[in-house]
Amino acid sequence: MATVITPASLIPVSSTSNLTFTIQHEPASAAGYSLPRTGSFKNCKSMLELKQLQSQITKTGQDQDPSSITGLISSCIEMGTDVSLDYARKALEVFVEDNGPTGSLYMFNSVIRGYSSRGFGDRAILVFKEMLCVGVCPDKYTFPFLLSGCTKAGAFREGIQAHGVIAKMGVCRDVFVQNSLIHFYAECGEIEHTRKVFDEMSERNIVSWTSLIGGYAKRNSPKEAVTLFLEMVEMGIVPNPVTLVCAISACAKLQDLELGKKVCAYIGEFGLEVNTVMTNALVDMYMKCGDIDSAKRLFDECTDKNLVLCNTMMSNYVRHGMPVEGLVVLDQMLQHGPRPDRVTMLSAISACSQTEDLLHGRSCHGYILRNALEHWDNICNALIDMYMKCDKPQAACALFNRMPNKTSVSWNSLISGFFKCGDVESAWQLFQEMPDADLVSWNTMIGALVQDSMFMEAIELFRKMQNQGVEPDRVTLMELASACGYLGAVELAKWIYLYIQKKDDIQCDLRLGTALIDMFARCGDPHSAMQVFSHMAQRDVSAWTAAIGAMAMEGNGKQAIELFNEMLHQGIKPDAVVFVNLLTALSHGGLVEEGWEFFGSMDDSFGIKPKVVHYGCMVDLLGRAGLLAEALNLIKHMPMEPNVVIWSSLLAACRMHKNVDVAKYAAEKIAQLDPERPGIHVLLSNIYASAGQWNDVAKVRLQMKEQGVQKGPGSSSVQIDGEVYEFTSGAETRPEMDRIEPMLVEMNCRVREAGYSPNLTNVLLDVDEPEKEYLLSRHSEKLAIAFSLINTGQGMPVRVVKNLRICSDCHTFAKSVSKVYNREIIIRDNNRFHFFRHGSCSCKDYW
DNA sequence: GTAGGGTTAG
């Protein structure tokens, strides 16, 4: 009976495909096939011995005996070298040519197993095709080998076709075959097929469970992997060391130390052996979860550190920004072994990149050349990155040009390197030249724009990326969140958050969560910021810092204190940065007493010596509260030299409290420290102007002109229907001015009726009163508010982002507008948020 | 005969 199976008819693949497996003949097993003997080849240790024995056998005519050839092939597979495997394949071919397919099934299975286990999946598939061609029907032992080969070769189509053959042959109830299918589908990322095979199994063994858990862990579903593991244990199924390794690596991916420890407890509970692979998984998990001490302890205690373990330690050190520690491991390896391989060198080069250590980088390059590793793409890419970070673009380009197979990593390393060297033009040129820009390329470009404060351009590029069908990942979204925060683009902020919630494969981890909090805080949406914060699975000091920062933006000092205390309560150690945000919040909230208290506690309770920034916060706090003498006294008693920022804070406070004497003193200090600082001249001229000292104003203006210092124009922007509109003071060139003009007149009338009168001291030019009034009415935030009122529906808040600090007249104006037009107005200036509702502001006129 | 650890660029 002839069996003809064409899986192409079962599974929708192209009928012209030459990959189709076709079985044409009777199964060999049905034609008197018996279990072979390995024969005397079994003792052969080398190809030479093997060939000598083979020629003896040929003389006696035994070379036609299936059991002899089977033995020869088995020996070759055992040796497992490229040469021996190809030799086995040749022997098999000759045997079939001479004797026909009968008796060759075991040989085929052996050769497929040999290729597959050595990572030659593509050759395993070829041999399987040859097997079908000559009419040998595979058996249930063939498929696990074949599928493993398909997995290693990433041969998705061939694997699916094999599944078709398996179904037709009725071997799909074999647990080994099913387990192999699970593994194959999991590795191909086909998690639904994986689950289907698992669910349909009538009996499962521990390998079935392990394959599924491992599949989930690898396929970005570490959460499901751990859940499944815990369910399995709950059901009374006993895991083995392999299962544990899969579950532990899932915890590493999740960076969830608590969960990791919970899973680890089962090692002891089930009395499982901790071998090197398990040790490695544990070290990796501790490292990825940030418990460096535990990882280091395990590593140090391990008496037979193998190559993989050393590599794990090194790569994690480098990943954690501890390149020096990584290079110490490398040193130990060079002295006592194991001998570094290409994976070791990848981490080593990366460590040199981080430290910009050209000397060590070059010696790594030397090691690579001596050990003939330079043909490996990844090594070359790492070297390109290293040379770029060490500011040697020529060396990097030379390497790049020499590479026969440039990967996207090569291009991306070069592009980001050019940005780091400040050669923006070359970076853009490469981006346009590269054949397939991938997600990382786009992220690099978007990130560079954000770095350069070109936020609108960054968002534009993001839209372009989307139009080209490239899906954003967490890195894209972090960059986007940053741009969005700086622009105060509320609608985009909401879109980003919704997008992340919708996408299962984007993990809102610590860093992304923190970026979102910061984004919402900057967009004047502290409520959403706190919502993100409360939904975070874990919070580190950065997350708490961002949340406290959101309170600082809002000027909510009390809530900031509550958050800080809650953080301490949860056992999180404060760092220097969190104190900056806390003190800023207290400053914006006008909480002087609390400010002194927390400032004092830094060193007393937490051993953190206040830095210049902290003194800056305190000067700001005291200055805002009008305690100028106290602020000046603090500056005089600082343990370090006060910098420009400190004096600027004091100067700003002087302006607010109209203290010209102290202002002059501060301005002198600034002039000494940084004579070309543009903002300082503006601020000083503002002080003179508000005190009516026009001669001095003119003097400063002249000085600015002579020094070529220009005051940056004040600008305000609003976002309407996803479009950002930017207004500059008095700029009448915008096409929208036709509609804004009458609105401004109307607004002016209505707010004057409600009691507003313009505060002309805010105009910094010596012009007559009507002119002053006119200039004042054209401040950019007024234009932005008018435009927003026209273009948004009643009940919608008006949101304005301003590049400079809001002036006191615009502040009064906005309060009045919020009442007269019954609209919430939210203005973010360069310092903080102002929420105007019903005629008053959240800052309580204190800013 | 099936399942497990380390890998460069943003």
mmCIF file of C-alpha atoms in Angstrom, chain A residues 322-635:
data_model
loop_
_atom_site.group_PDB
_atom_site.id
_atom_site.type_symbol
_atom_site.label_atom_id
_atom_site.label_comp_id
_atom_site.label_asym_id
_atom_site.label_seq_id
_atom_site.Cartn_x
_atom_site.Cartn_y
_atom_site.Cartn_z
ATOM 1 C CA MET A 322 29.054 49.038 36.673
ATOM 2 C CA PRO A 323 31.630 48.616 33.914
ATOM 3 C CA VAL A 324 34.616 48.652 36.253
ATOM 4 C CA GLU A 325 33.272 45.657 38.195
ATOM 5 C CA GLY A 326 32.689 43.945 34.869
ATOM 6 C CA LEU A 327 36.275 44.474 33.818
ATOM 7 C CA VAL A 328 37.437 43.015 37.155
ATOM 8 C CA VAL A 329 35.662 39.768 36.227
ATOM 9 C CA LEU A 330 37.389 39.900 32.836
ATOM 10 C CA ASP A 331 40.743 40.283 34.585
ATOM 11 C CA GLN A 332 40.054 37.248 36.769
ATOM 12 C CA MET A 333 39.062 35.266 33.694
ATOM 13 C CA LEU A 334 42.248 36.185 31.873
ATOM 14 C CA GLN A 335 44.305 35.135 34.892
ATOM 15 C CA HIS A 336 42.529 32.005 36.097
ATOM 16 C CA GLY A 337 40.103 31.114 33.321
ATOM 17 C CA PRO A 338 37.656 30.309 31.903
ATOM 18 C CA ARG A 339 38.992 31.681 28.672
ATOM 19 C CA PRO A 340 36.937 34.672 27.447
ATOM 20 C CA ASP A 341 34.893 34.025 24.323
ATOM 21 C CA ARG A 342 33.068 36.363 21.977
ATOM 22 C CA VAL A 343 30.173 36.853 24.381
ATOM 23 C CA THR A 344 32.627 37.874 27.102
ATOM 24 C CA MET A 345 34.250 40.303 24.723
ATOM 25 C CA LEU A 346 30.909 41.879 23.823
ATOM 26 C CA SER A 347 30.438 42.845 27.466
ATOM 27 C CA ALA A 348 34.069 43.874 27.790
ATOM 28 C CA ILE A 349 33.858 46.212 24.805
ATOM 29 C CA SER A 350 30.588 47.584 26.095
ATOM 30 C CA ALA A 351 32.280 48.273 29.445
ATOM 31 C CA CYS A 352 35.007 50.211 27.641
ATOM 32 C CA SER A 353 32.357 52.177 25.746
ATOM 33 C CA GLN A 354 30.692 53.173 28.980
ATOM 34 C CA THR A 355 33.906 54.339 30.587
ATOM 35 C CA GLU A 356 35.123 55.792 27.276
ATOM 36 C CA ASP A 357 38.290 53.887 27.978
ATOM 37 C CA LEU A 358 40.035 53.828 24.613
ATOM 38 C CA LEU A 359 43.123 52.133 25.990
ATOM 39 C CA HIS A 360 41.254 49.071 27.273
ATOM 40 C CA GLY A 361 38.997 49.204 24.230
ATOM 41 C CA ARG A 362 41.989 48.874 21.967
ATOM 42 C CA SER A 363 43.408 46.005 23.970
ATOM 43 C CA CYS A 364 40.039 44.239 23.678
ATOM 44 C CA HIS A 365 40.278 44.779 19.939
ATOM 45 C CA GLY A 366 43.735 43.195 20.071
ATOM 46 C CA TYR A 367 42.421 40.134 21.908
ATOM 47 C CA ILE A 368 39.684 39.841 19.297
ATOM 48 C CA LEU A 369 42.167 39.926 16.429
ATOM 49 C CA ARG A 370 44.474 37.400 18.132
ATOM 50 C CA ASN A 371 41.554 35.040 18.643
ATOM 51 C CA ALA A 372 40.035 35.530 15.191
ATOM 52 C CA LEU A 373 36.714 36.834 16.494
ATOM 53 C CA GLU A 374 36.535 39.953 14.333
ATOM 54 C CA HIS A 375 34.512 38.250 11.616
ATOM 55 C CA TRP A 376 31.595 38.096 14.007
ATOM 56 C CA ASP A 377 29.102 40.893 13.253
ATOM 57 C CA ASN A 378 28.141 41.548 16.847
ATOM 58 C CA ILE A 379 31.744 42.039 17.874
ATOM 59 C CA CYS A 380 32.272 44.511 15.065
ATOM 60 C CA ASN A 381 29.129 46.386 16.039
ATOM 61 C CA ALA A 382 30.264 46.633 19.644
ATOM 62 C CA LEU A 383 33.653 47.915 18.497
ATOM 63 C CA ILE A 384 31.987 50.553 16.295
ATOM 64 C CA ASP A 385 30.018 51.708 19.319
ATOM 65 C CA MET A 386 33.154 51.754 21.474
ATOM 66 C CA TYR A 387 35.206 53.786 18.995
ATOM 67 C CA MET A 388 32.337 56.233 18.569
ATOM 68 C CA LYS A 389 31.880 56.698 22.325
ATOM 69 C CA CYS A 390 35.631 57.236 22.632
ATOM 70 C CA ASP A 391 35.313 59.965 20.018
ATOM 71 C CA LYS A 392 37.161 58.086 17.300
ATOM 72 C CA PRO A 393 34.656 58.289 14.433
ATOM 73 C CA GLN A 394 37.294 57.501 11.838
ATOM 74 C CA ALA A 395 38.203 54.187 13.460
ATOM 75 C CA ALA A 396 34.500 53.353 13.740
ATOM 76 C CA CYS A 397 33.812 54.229 10.097
ATOM 77 C CA ALA A 398 36.789 52.193 8.931
ATOM 78 C CA LEU A 399 35.414 49.152 10.749
ATOM 79 C CA PHE A 400 31.925 49.839 9.401
ATOM 80 C CA ASN A 401 33.151 50.082 5.829
ATOM 81 C CA ARG A 402 35.090 46.840 6.152
ATOM 82 C CA MET A 403 32.052 44.883 7.363
ATOM 83 C CA PRO A 404 30.754 42.578 4.631
ATOM 84 C CA ASN A 405 27.372 42.106 6.337
ATOM 85 C CA LYS A 406 26.302 45.334 7.944
ATOM 86 C CA THR A 407 23.325 44.784 10.208
ATOM 87 C CA SER A 408 20.882 47.398 11.400
ATOM 88 C CA VAL A 409 22.846 47.409 14.662
ATOM 89 C CA SER A 410 25.945 48.503 12.730
ATOM 90 C CA TRP A 411 24.054 51.407 11.193
ATOM 91 C CA ASN A 412 22.355 52.347 14.444
ATOM 92 C CA SER A 413 25.613 52.280 16.406
ATOM 93 C CA LEU A 414 27.171 54.610 13.898
ATOM 94 C CA ILE A 415 24.143 56.928 13.844
ATOM 95 C CA SER A 416 23.872 57.284 17.601
ATOM 96 C CA GLY A 417 27.654 57.646 17.724
ATOM 97 C CA PHE A 418 27.511 60.624 15.381
ATOM 98 C CA PHE A 419 24.917 62.250 17.586
ATOM 99 C CA LYS A 420 27.170 61.749 20.600
ATOM 100 C CA CYS A 421 30.096 63.296 18.708
ATOM 101 C CA GLY A 422 27.838 66.246 17.860
ATOM 102 C CA ASP A 423 27.861 65.487 14.134
ATOM 103 C CA VAL A 424 24.110 65.769 13.625
ATOM 104 C CA GLU A 425 24.398 66.089 9.877
ATOM 105 C CA SER A 426 26.240 62.806 9.376
ATOM 106 C CA ALA A 427 23.721 61.076 11.624
ATOM 107 C CA TRP A 428 20.764 62.259 9.534
ATOM 108 C CA GLN A 429 22.521 61.401 6.319
ATOM 109 C CA LEU A 430 23.143 57.851 7.494
ATOM 110 C CA PHE A 431 19.554 57.511 8.685
ATOM 111 C CA GLN A 432 18.339 58.438 5.220
ATOM 112 C CA GLU A 433 20.883 56.161 3.547
ATOM 113 C CA MET A 434 20.333 53.057 5.614
ATOM 114 C CA PRO A 435 18.430 50.317 3.808
ATOM 115 C CA ASP A 436 15.990 49.239 6.518
ATOM 116 C CA ALA A 437 15.505 51.700 9.334
ATOM 117 C CA ASP A 438 14.187 49.673 12.260
ATOM 118 C CA LEU A 439 12.550 50.624 15.528
ATOM 119 C CA VAL A 440 15.879 51.396 17.193
ATOM 120 C CA SER A 441 16.859 53.698 14.317
ATOM 121 C CA TRP A 442 13.627 55.660 14.726
ATOM 122 C CA ASN A 443 14.033 55.757 18.491
ATOM 123 C CA THR A 444 17.576 57.052 18.100
ATOM 124 C CA MET A 445 16.423 59.869 15.828
ATOM 125 C CA ILE A 446 13.432 60.772 17.984
ATOM 126 C CA GLY A 447 15.599 60.654 21.106
ATOM 127 C CA ALA A 448 18.195 62.927 19.537
ATOM 128 C CA LEU A 449 15.516 65.498 18.703
ATOM 129 C CA VAL A 450 14.188 65.372 22.260
ATOM 130 C CA GLN A 451 17.743 65.771 23.546
ATOM 131 C CA ASP A 452 18.042 68.879 21.384
ATOM 132 C CA SER A 453 14.760 70.278 22.775
ATOM 133 C CA MET A 454 13.165 69.934 19.335
ATOM 134 C CA PHE A 455 9.999 68.467 20.771
ATOM 135 C CA MET A 456 7.588 69.294 17.966
ATOM 136 C CA GLU A 457 9.982 67.803 15.444
ATOM 137 C CA ALA A 458 10.287 64.696 17.614
ATOM 138 C CA ILE A 459 6.516 64.219 17.596
ATOM 139 C CA GLU A 460 6.412 64.852 13.869
ATOM 140 C CA LEU A 461 9.024 62.173 13.294
ATOM 141 C CA PHE A 462 7.053 59.803 15.502
ATOM 142 C CA ARG A 463 3.995 60.307 13.293
ATOM 143 C CA LYS A 464 6.125 59.614 10.237
ATOM 144 C CA MET A 465 7.346 56.424 11.856
ATOM 145 C CA GLN A 466 3.756 55.341 12.484
ATOM 146 C CA ASN A 467 2.829 56.116 8.889
ATOM 147 C CA GLN A 468 5.562 53.757 7.779
ATOM 148 C CA GLY A 469 3.956 51.024 9.837
ATOM 149 C CA VAL A 470 6.581 50.874 12.589
ATOM 150 C CA GLU A 471 4.975 50.165 15.965
ATOM 151 C CA PRO A 472 6.370 52.087 18.948
ATOM 152 C CA ASP A 473 7.832 50.272 21.943
ATOM 153 C CA ARG A 474 8.488 51.391 25.507
ATOM 154 C CA VAL A 475 11.596 53.325 24.507
ATOM 155 C CA THR A 476 9.687 55.268 21.827
ATOM 156 C CA LEU A 477 6.965 56.010 24.323
ATOM 157 C CA MET A 478 9.435 57.207 26.941
ATOM 158 C CA GLU A 479 10.966 59.647 24.466
ATOM 159 C CA LEU A 480 7.512 60.692 23.361
ATOM 160 C CA ALA A 481 6.384 61.154 26.969
ATOM 161 C CA SER A 482 9.369 63.381 27.551
ATOM 162 C CA ALA A 483 8.623 65.558 24.485
ATOM 163 C CA CYS A 484 4.978 65.621 25.409
ATOM 164 C CA GLY A 485 5.784 66.765 28.937
ATOM 165 C CA TYR A 486 7.980 69.604 27.777
ATOM 166 C CA LEU A 487 5.321 70.775 25.327
ATOM 167 C CA GLY A 488 2.509 70.277 27.810
ATOM 168 C CA ALA A 489 0.636 68.463 25.054
ATOM 169 C CA VAL A 490 -2.265 67.101 27.087
ATOM 170 C CA GLU A 491 -4.108 65.267 24.342
ATOM 171 C CA LEU A 492 -1.006 63.435 23.219
ATOM 172 C CA ALA A 493 -0.252 62.583 26.856
ATOM 173 C CA LYS A 494 -3.641 60.907 27.200
ATOM 174 C CA TRP A 495 -3.154 59.078 23.916
ATOM 175 C CA ILE A 496 0.224 57.728 25.085
ATOM 176 C CA TYR A 497 -1.258 56.431 28.315
ATOM 177 C CA LEU A 498 -4.220 54.805 26.574
ATOM 178 C CA TYR A 499 -1.896 53.244 24.016
ATOM 179 C CA ILE A 500 0.212 51.648 26.731
ATOM 180 C CA GLN A 501 -2.836 50.343 28.544
ATOM 181 C CA LYS A 502 -4.160 48.817 25.327
ATOM 182 C CA LYS A 503 -0.938 47.106 24.296
ATOM 183 C CA ASP A 504 -0.251 43.922 26.219
ATOM 184 C CA ASP A 505 3.296 43.629 24.971
ATOM 185 C CA ILE A 506 4.385 47.013 26.281
ATOM 186 C CA GLN A 507 5.392 46.641 29.894
ATOM 187 C CA CYS A 508 4.777 49.720 31.942
ATOM 188 C CA ASP A 509 7.884 49.128 34.006
ATOM 189 C CA LEU A 510 9.549 51.419 36.536
ATOM 190 C CA ARG A 511 11.181 53.633 33.967
ATOM 191 C CA LEU A 512 8.192 54.024 31.665
ATOM 192 C CA GLY A 513 5.883 54.534 34.651
ATOM 193 C CA THR A 514 8.160 57.221 36.033
ATOM 194 C CA ALA A 515 8.322 58.914 32.625
ATOM 195 C CA LEU A 516 4.513 58.936 32.485
ATOM 196 C CA ILE A 517 4.211 60.486 35.947
ATOM 197 C CA ASP A 518 6.642 63.177 34.920
ATOM 198 C CA MET A 519 4.783 63.714 31.663
ATOM 199 C CA PHE A 520 1.398 64.185 33.324
ATOM 200 C CA ALA A 521 2.932 66.407 35.989
ATOM 201 C CA ARG A 522 4.409 68.680 33.319
ATOM 202 C CA CYS A 523 1.116 68.653 31.428
ATOM 203 C CA GLY A 524 -0.635 70.028 34.480
ATOM 204 C CA ASP A 525 -2.551 66.854 35.127
ATOM 205 C CA PRO A 526 -1.442 65.835 38.618
ATOM 206 C CA HIS A 527 -4.515 63.630 38.931
ATOM 207 C CA SER A 528 -3.425 61.368 36.056
ATOM 208 C CA ALA A 529 0.146 61.487 37.324
ATOM 209 C CA MET A 530 -0.993 60.087 40.656
ATOM 210 C CA GLN A 531 -3.200 57.542 38.895
ATOM 211 C CA VAL A 532 -0.178 56.154 37.042
ATOM 212 C CA PHE A 533 1.780 56.211 40.281
ATOM 213 C CA SER A 534 -0.853 54.285 42.192
ATOM 214 C CA HIS A 535 -1.078 51.623 39.472
ATOM 215 C CA MET A 536 2.635 50.899 39.419
ATOM 216 C CA ALA A 537 3.480 47.363 40.476
ATOM 217 C CA GLN A 538 6.595 48.575 42.252
ATOM 218 C CA ARG A 539 8.038 51.984 43.002
ATOM 219 C CA ASP A 540 11.643 52.902 43.439
ATOM 220 C CA VAL A 541 13.008 56.185 44.690
ATOM 221 C CA SER A 542 12.807 57.668 41.155
ATOM 222 C CA ALA A 543 9.092 56.916 40.927
ATOM 223 C CA TRP A 544 8.478 58.576 44.305
ATOM 224 C CA THR A 545 10.635 61.492 43.196
ATOM 225 C CA ALA A 546 8.497 61.960 40.077
ATOM 226 C CA ALA A 547 5.302 61.843 42.149
ATOM 227 C CA ILE A 548 6.654 64.400 44.608
ATOM 228 C CA GLY A 549 7.732 66.450 41.600
ATOM 229 C CA ALA A 550 4.127 66.406 40.375
ATOM 230 C CA MET A 551 3.108 67.912 43.688
ATOM 231 C CA ALA A 552 5.849 70.516 43.362
ATOM 232 C CA MET A 553 4.514 71.514 39.937
ATOM 233 C CA GLU A 554 1.089 71.969 41.436
ATOM 234 C CA GLY A 555 2.494 73.840 44.407
ATOM 235 C CA ASN A 556 1.007 71.258 46.743
ATOM 236 C CA GLY A 557 3.591 71.238 49.523
ATOM 237 C CA LYS A 558 1.417 69.409 52.019
ATOM 238 C CA GLN A 559 0.739 66.468 49.706
ATOM 239 C CA ALA A 560 4.445 66.342 48.845
ATOM 240 C CA ILE A 561 5.263 65.923 52.529
ATOM 241 C CA GLU A 562 2.656 63.171 52.853
ATOM 242 C CA LEU A 563 4.136 61.336 49.881
ATOM 243 C CA PHE A 564 7.643 61.676 51.266
ATOM 244 C CA ASN A 565 6.603 60.256 54.625
ATOM 245 C CA GLU A 566 4.737 57.407 52.940
ATOM 246 C CA MET A 567 7.888 56.642 50.961
ATOM 247 C CA LEU A 568 9.922 56.426 54.159
ATOM 248 C CA HIS A 569 7.208 54.260 55.676
ATOM 249 C CA GLN A 570 7.536 51.790 52.796
ATOM 250 C CA GLY A 571 11.228 51.482 53.512
ATOM 251 C CA ILE A 572 12.517 53.368 50.466
ATOM 252 C CA LYS A 573 15.736 55.226 51.215
ATOM 253 C CA PRO A 574 15.636 58.847 50.082
ATOM 254 C CA ASP A 575 18.428 60.133 47.876
ATOM 255 C CA ALA A 576 19.704 63.610 47.074
ATOM 256 C CA VAL A 577 17.330 63.989 44.110
ATOM 257 C CA VAL A 578 14.104 63.340 45.984
ATOM 258 C CA PHE A 579 15.054 66.139 48.375
ATOM 259 C CA VAL A 580 15.361 68.543 45.461
ATOM 260 C CA ASN A 581 11.740 67.889 44.477
ATOM 261 C CA LEU A 582 10.534 67.902 48.064
ATOM 262 C CA LEU A 583 12.198 71.244 48.817
ATOM 263 C CA THR A 584 10.887 72.659 45.528
ATOM 264 C CA ALA A 585 7.369 71.593 46.486
ATOM 265 C CA LEU A 586 7.765 73.248 49.886
ATOM 266 C CA SER A 587 9.100 76.352 48.195
ATOM 267 C CA HIS A 588 6.133 76.540 45.792
ATOM 268 C CA GLY A 589 3.825 75.891 48.705
ATOM 269 C CA GLY A 590 5.471 78.575 50.837
ATOM 270 C CA LEU A 591 6.144 76.156 53.699
ATOM 271 C CA VAL A 592 9.198 77.822 55.223
ATOM 272 C CA GLU A 593 9.227 76.040 58.563
ATOM 273 C CA GLU A 594 8.862 72.592 56.999
ATOM 274 C CA GLY A 595 11.569 73.563 54.516
ATOM 275 C CA TRP A 596 14.088 74.191 57.268
ATOM 276 C CA GLU A 597 13.033 70.988 58.977
ATOM 277 C CA PHE A 598 13.534 68.711 55.955
ATOM 278 C CA PHE A 599 16.672 70.540 54.873
ATOM 279 C CA GLY A 600 18.128 69.900 58.323
ATOM 280 C CA SER A 601 17.040 66.253 58.299
ATOM 281 C CA MET A 602 19.001 65.506 55.134
ATOM 282 C CA ASP A 603 22.311 65.117 56.920
ATOM 283 C CA ASP A 604 21.000 64.513 60.444
ATOM 284 C CA SER A 605 18.602 61.667 59.638
ATOM 285 C CA PHE A 606 19.687 60.330 56.267
ATOM 286 C CA GLY A 607 23.386 61.142 56.024
ATOM 287 C CA ILE A 608 22.937 63.074 52.786
ATOM 288 C CA LYS A 609 25.153 66.152 52.676
ATOM 289 C CA PRO A 610 23.179 68.986 51.032
ATOM 290 C CA LYS A 611 24.615 69.962 47.668
ATOM 291 C CA VAL A 612 24.492 73.297 45.887
ATOM 292 C CA VAL A 613 21.049 72.491 44.412
ATOM 293 C CA HIS A 614 19.600 71.959 47.887
ATOM 294 C CA TYR A 615 20.963 75.302 49.055
ATOM 295 C CA GLY A 616 19.451 76.703 45.863
ATOM 296 C CA CYS A 617 16.060 75.310 46.827
ATOM 297 C CA MET A 618 16.337 76.866 50.269
ATOM 298 C CA VAL A 619 17.376 80.259 48.878
ATOM 299 C CA ASP A 620 14.401 80.029 46.544
ATOM 300 C CA LEU A 621 12.107 79.051 49.420
ATOM 301 C CA LEU A 622 13.260 81.892 51.662
ATOM 302 C CA GLY A 623 13.376 84.382 48.808
ATOM 303 C CA ARG A 624 9.833 83.640 47.632
ATOM 304 C CA ALA A 625 8.622 84.098 51.185
ATOM 305 C CA GLY A 626 10.272 87.513 51.241
ATOM 306 C CA LEU A 627 12.909 86.489 53.794
ATOM 307 C CA LEU A 628 15.688 88.052 51.750
ATOM 308 C CA ALA A 629 18.018 88.690 54.676
ATOM 309 C CA GLU A 630 17.697 85.083 55.807
ATOM 310 C CA ALA A 631 18.361 83.886 52.257
ATOM 311 C CA LEU A 632 21.447 86.068 51.959
ATOM 312 C CA ASN A 633 22.666 84.815 55.323
ATOM 313 C CA LEU A 634 22.286 81.192 54.186
ATOM 314 C CA ILE A 635 24.252 81.940 51.037
#
